[in-house]
Short mmCIF file of C-alpha atoms in Angstrom, two decimals:
data_model
loop_
_atom_site.label_atom_id
_atom_site.label_comp_id
_atom_site.label_asym_id
_atom_site.label_seq_id
_atom_site.Cartn_x
_atom_site.Cartn_y
_atom_site.Cartn_z
CA GLU A 2 20.32 20.99 14.22
CA GLU A 3 21.60 17.38 14.06
CA ALA A 4 23.23 18.11 10.71
CA ALA A 5 25.10 21.09 12.14
CA GLU A 6 26.31 18.93 15.04
CA LEU A 7 27.52 16.23 12.63
CA ILE A 8 29.34 18.80 10.51
CA LYS A 9 31.13 20.07 13.62
CA LYS A 10 32.19 16.51 14.51
CA VAL A 11 33.46 15.85 10.99
CA GLU A 12 35.40 19.12 10.96
CA ALA A 13 36.94 18.29 14.34
CA MET A 14 37.97 14.85 13.05
CA ARG A 15 39.37 16.36 9.85
CA ALA A 16 41.46 18.80 11.92
CA LEU A 17 43.21 15.81 13.52
CA LEU A 18 44.29 14.41 10.12
CA PRO A 19 47.69 15.25 8.64
CA ALA A 20 47.57 18.36 6.43
CA ASP A 21 49.25 16.54 3.53
CA LEU A 22 46.88 13.55 3.62
CA ASP A 23 46.13 12.27 0.11
CA GLU A 24 42.58 10.92 0.45
CA GLY A 25 42.53 9.76 -3.18
CA ALA A 26 45.64 7.65 -2.65
CA LEU A 27 44.12 6.12 0.48
CA ILE A 28 40.94 5.21 -1.40
CA GLU A 29 42.95 3.66 -4.26
CA ARG A 30 45.05 1.70 -1.77
CA ALA A 31 41.95 0.39 -0.01
CA ALA A 32 40.33 -0.56 -3.33
CA ALA A 33 43.45 -2.47 -4.35
CA ALA A 34 43.51 -4.31 -1.03
CA VAL A 35 39.90 -5.49 -1.32
CA PRO A 36 39.54 -8.06 -4.10
CA ASN A 37 36.68 -7.64 -6.50
CA VAL A 38 34.68 -10.78 -5.80
CA THR A 39 32.28 -10.00 -8.65
CA ALA A 40 35.18 -9.97 -11.10
CA VAL A 41 36.48 -13.28 -9.75
CA TRP A 42 33.00 -14.78 -10.14
CA PHE A 43 32.85 -13.47 -13.73
CA GLN A 44 36.15 -15.23 -14.49
CA LEU A 45 34.85 -18.44 -12.87
CA VAL A 46 31.64 -18.38 -14.92
CA GLY A 47 33.80 -17.70 -17.98
CA ALA A 48 35.95 -20.73 -17.20
CA VAL A 49 32.86 -22.95 -17.01
CA ASP A 50 31.44 -21.44 -20.20
CA ILE A 51 34.76 -21.95 -22.02
CA GLU A 52 34.87 -25.58 -20.95
CA ASP A 53 31.24 -26.13 -22.02
CA THR A 54 31.86 -24.45 -25.38
CA GLN A 55 35.02 -26.49 -25.98
CA ALA A 56 33.05 -29.69 -25.29
CA ALA A 57 30.28 -28.62 -27.68
CA LEU A 58 32.86 -27.71 -30.32
CA ALA A 59 34.49 -31.14 -30.00
CA LYS A 60 31.11 -32.82 -30.59
CA ALA A 61 29.93 -30.50 -33.38
CA THR A 62 29.77 -31.99 -36.86
CA ASP A 63 28.10 -29.16 -38.79
CA GLY A 64 30.56 -26.66 -40.29
CA GLU A 65 28.39 -23.62 -39.53
CA GLU A 66 27.83 -24.77 -35.94
CA LYS A 67 31.59 -25.27 -35.49
CA LYS A 68 32.22 -21.78 -36.84
CA GLN A 69 29.70 -20.25 -34.41
CA LEU A 70 31.06 -22.21 -31.47
CA GLN A 71 34.63 -21.23 -32.30
CA ALA A 72 33.58 -17.56 -32.48
CA LYS A 73 31.85 -17.94 -29.10
CA LEU A 74 34.94 -19.61 -27.64
CA ASP A 75 37.23 -16.86 -28.94
CA GLU A 76 34.93 -14.21 -27.44
CA LEU A 77 34.77 -15.97 -24.07
CA GLN A 78 38.55 -16.34 -23.93
CA MET A 79 38.97 -12.66 -24.72
CA GLN A 80 36.40 -11.58 -22.09
CA THR A 81 37.78 -13.82 -19.34
CA PRO A 82 41.58 -13.83 -19.62
CA LEU A 83 42.01 -15.24 -16.09
CA ALA A 84 39.55 -18.09 -16.58
CA GLU A 85 42.28 -20.72 -16.79
CA GLN A 86 43.95 -19.39 -13.63
CA VAL A 87 40.63 -19.50 -11.76
CA LYS A 88 39.96 -23.03 -13.04
CA GLU A 89 43.39 -24.18 -11.79
CA MET A 90 42.75 -22.50 -8.44
CA PHE A 91 39.57 -24.58 -8.00
CA SER A 92 40.85 -27.72 -9.70
CA ASP A 93 40.32 -29.74 -6.52
CA GLN A 94 36.66 -28.67 -6.46
CA TRP A 95 36.02 -28.08 -10.15
CA GLU A 96 32.89 -30.25 -10.38
CA LEU A 97 31.44 -28.39 -7.41
CA MET A 98 32.20 -25.03 -9.02
CA GLN A 99 30.55 -26.15 -12.27
CA GLN A 100 27.46 -27.08 -10.27
CA VAL A 101 27.42 -23.75 -8.42
CA VAL A 102 27.67 -21.85 -11.72
CA ALA A 103 24.87 -23.95 -13.23
CA MET A 104 22.69 -23.25 -10.18
CA ASP A 105 23.40 -19.53 -10.49
CA LYS A 106 22.37 -19.57 -14.15
CA LEU A 107 19.15 -21.43 -13.30
CA SER A 108 18.43 -18.92 -10.52
CA ARG A 109 18.73 -16.10 -13.04
CA ARG A 110 16.33 -17.93 -15.37
CA ILE A 111 13.88 -18.31 -12.47
CA HIS A 112 13.97 -14.55 -11.93
CA VAL A 113 13.35 -13.90 -15.65
CA ALA A 114 10.44 -16.38 -15.69
CA GLU A 115 8.91 -14.79 -12.58
CA GLU A 116 9.28 -11.31 -14.03
CA ALA A 117 7.54 -12.51 -17.20
CA GLY A 118 4.73 -13.99 -15.12
CA ASN A 119 5.56 -17.54 -16.21
CA GLN A 120 5.01 -19.28 -12.87
CA GLU A 121 4.95 -22.75 -14.42
CA GLU A 122 8.44 -22.37 -15.88
CA ALA A 123 9.69 -20.74 -12.66
CA ALA A 124 8.35 -23.66 -10.59
CA GLU A 125 10.05 -26.17 -12.90
CA LEU A 126 13.36 -24.31 -12.69
CA ILE A 127 13.07 -24.08 -8.90
CA LYS A 128 12.72 -27.88 -8.76
CA LYS A 129 15.92 -28.22 -10.81
CA VAL A 130 17.83 -25.83 -8.50
CA GLU A 131 16.57 -27.68 -5.41
CA ALA A 132 17.64 -31.02 -6.92
CA MET A 133 21.10 -29.60 -7.64
CA ARG A 134 21.34 -28.05 -4.18
CA ALA A 135 20.55 -31.45 -2.65
CA LEU A 136 23.65 -32.84 -4.39
CA LEU A 137 25.95 -30.24 -2.83
CA PRO A 138 28.00 -31.21 0.21
CA ALA A 139 26.08 -30.50 3.42
CA ASP A 140 29.10 -28.73 4.91
CA LEU A 141 29.69 -26.47 1.89
CA ASP A 142 30.95 -23.09 3.07
CA GLU A 143 30.16 -20.69 0.22
CA GLY A 144 31.79 -17.81 2.07
CA ALA A 145 35.04 -19.75 2.32
CA LEU A 146 34.97 -20.48 -1.41
CA ILE A 147 34.50 -16.79 -2.18
CA GLU A 148 37.29 -15.80 0.20
CA ARG A 149 39.56 -18.40 -1.37
CA ALA A 150 38.87 -17.02 -4.82
CA ALA A 151 39.32 -13.44 -3.72
CA ALA A 152 42.61 -14.19 -1.97
CA ALA A 153 44.00 -16.10 -4.92
CA VAL A 154 43.12 -13.50 -7.53
CA PRO A 155 43.61 -10.18 -5.71
CA ASN A 156 44.14 -7.97 -8.75
CA VAL A 157 41.13 -8.91 -10.86
CA THR A 158 39.18 -5.85 -11.90
#
């Protein structure tokens, strides 16, 4: 009976909408207006990974290692074409962003260790994350960082 009542309400609401309403266009417009925070994060992680790989490549002495690192760098640059733009956007807080990415990677490793039943490794990784978290500014507003990224890169998909 509740379902029938809801259907009646929806039909009444639909009757108030313009007959030529293009719902698909409205959905596309809304999707374009809401930045994809996950995609921005992916570009940010890519920027950190590119920087780390470039540093490793600069230090590498073995020819095979250099070749592998260069291939990794090329792949990262192809997968994250906006990495440089994201890095510039956070240039005033780049060290902080590197730390946040490192903490995220450690958190993922904790999850994998826990899933594998390796509590000793998980506990060790948790200590590392807590030590890193202690170095973060006390007034860090993660939400503001995400909003800043989303606003600056609105068309990342």
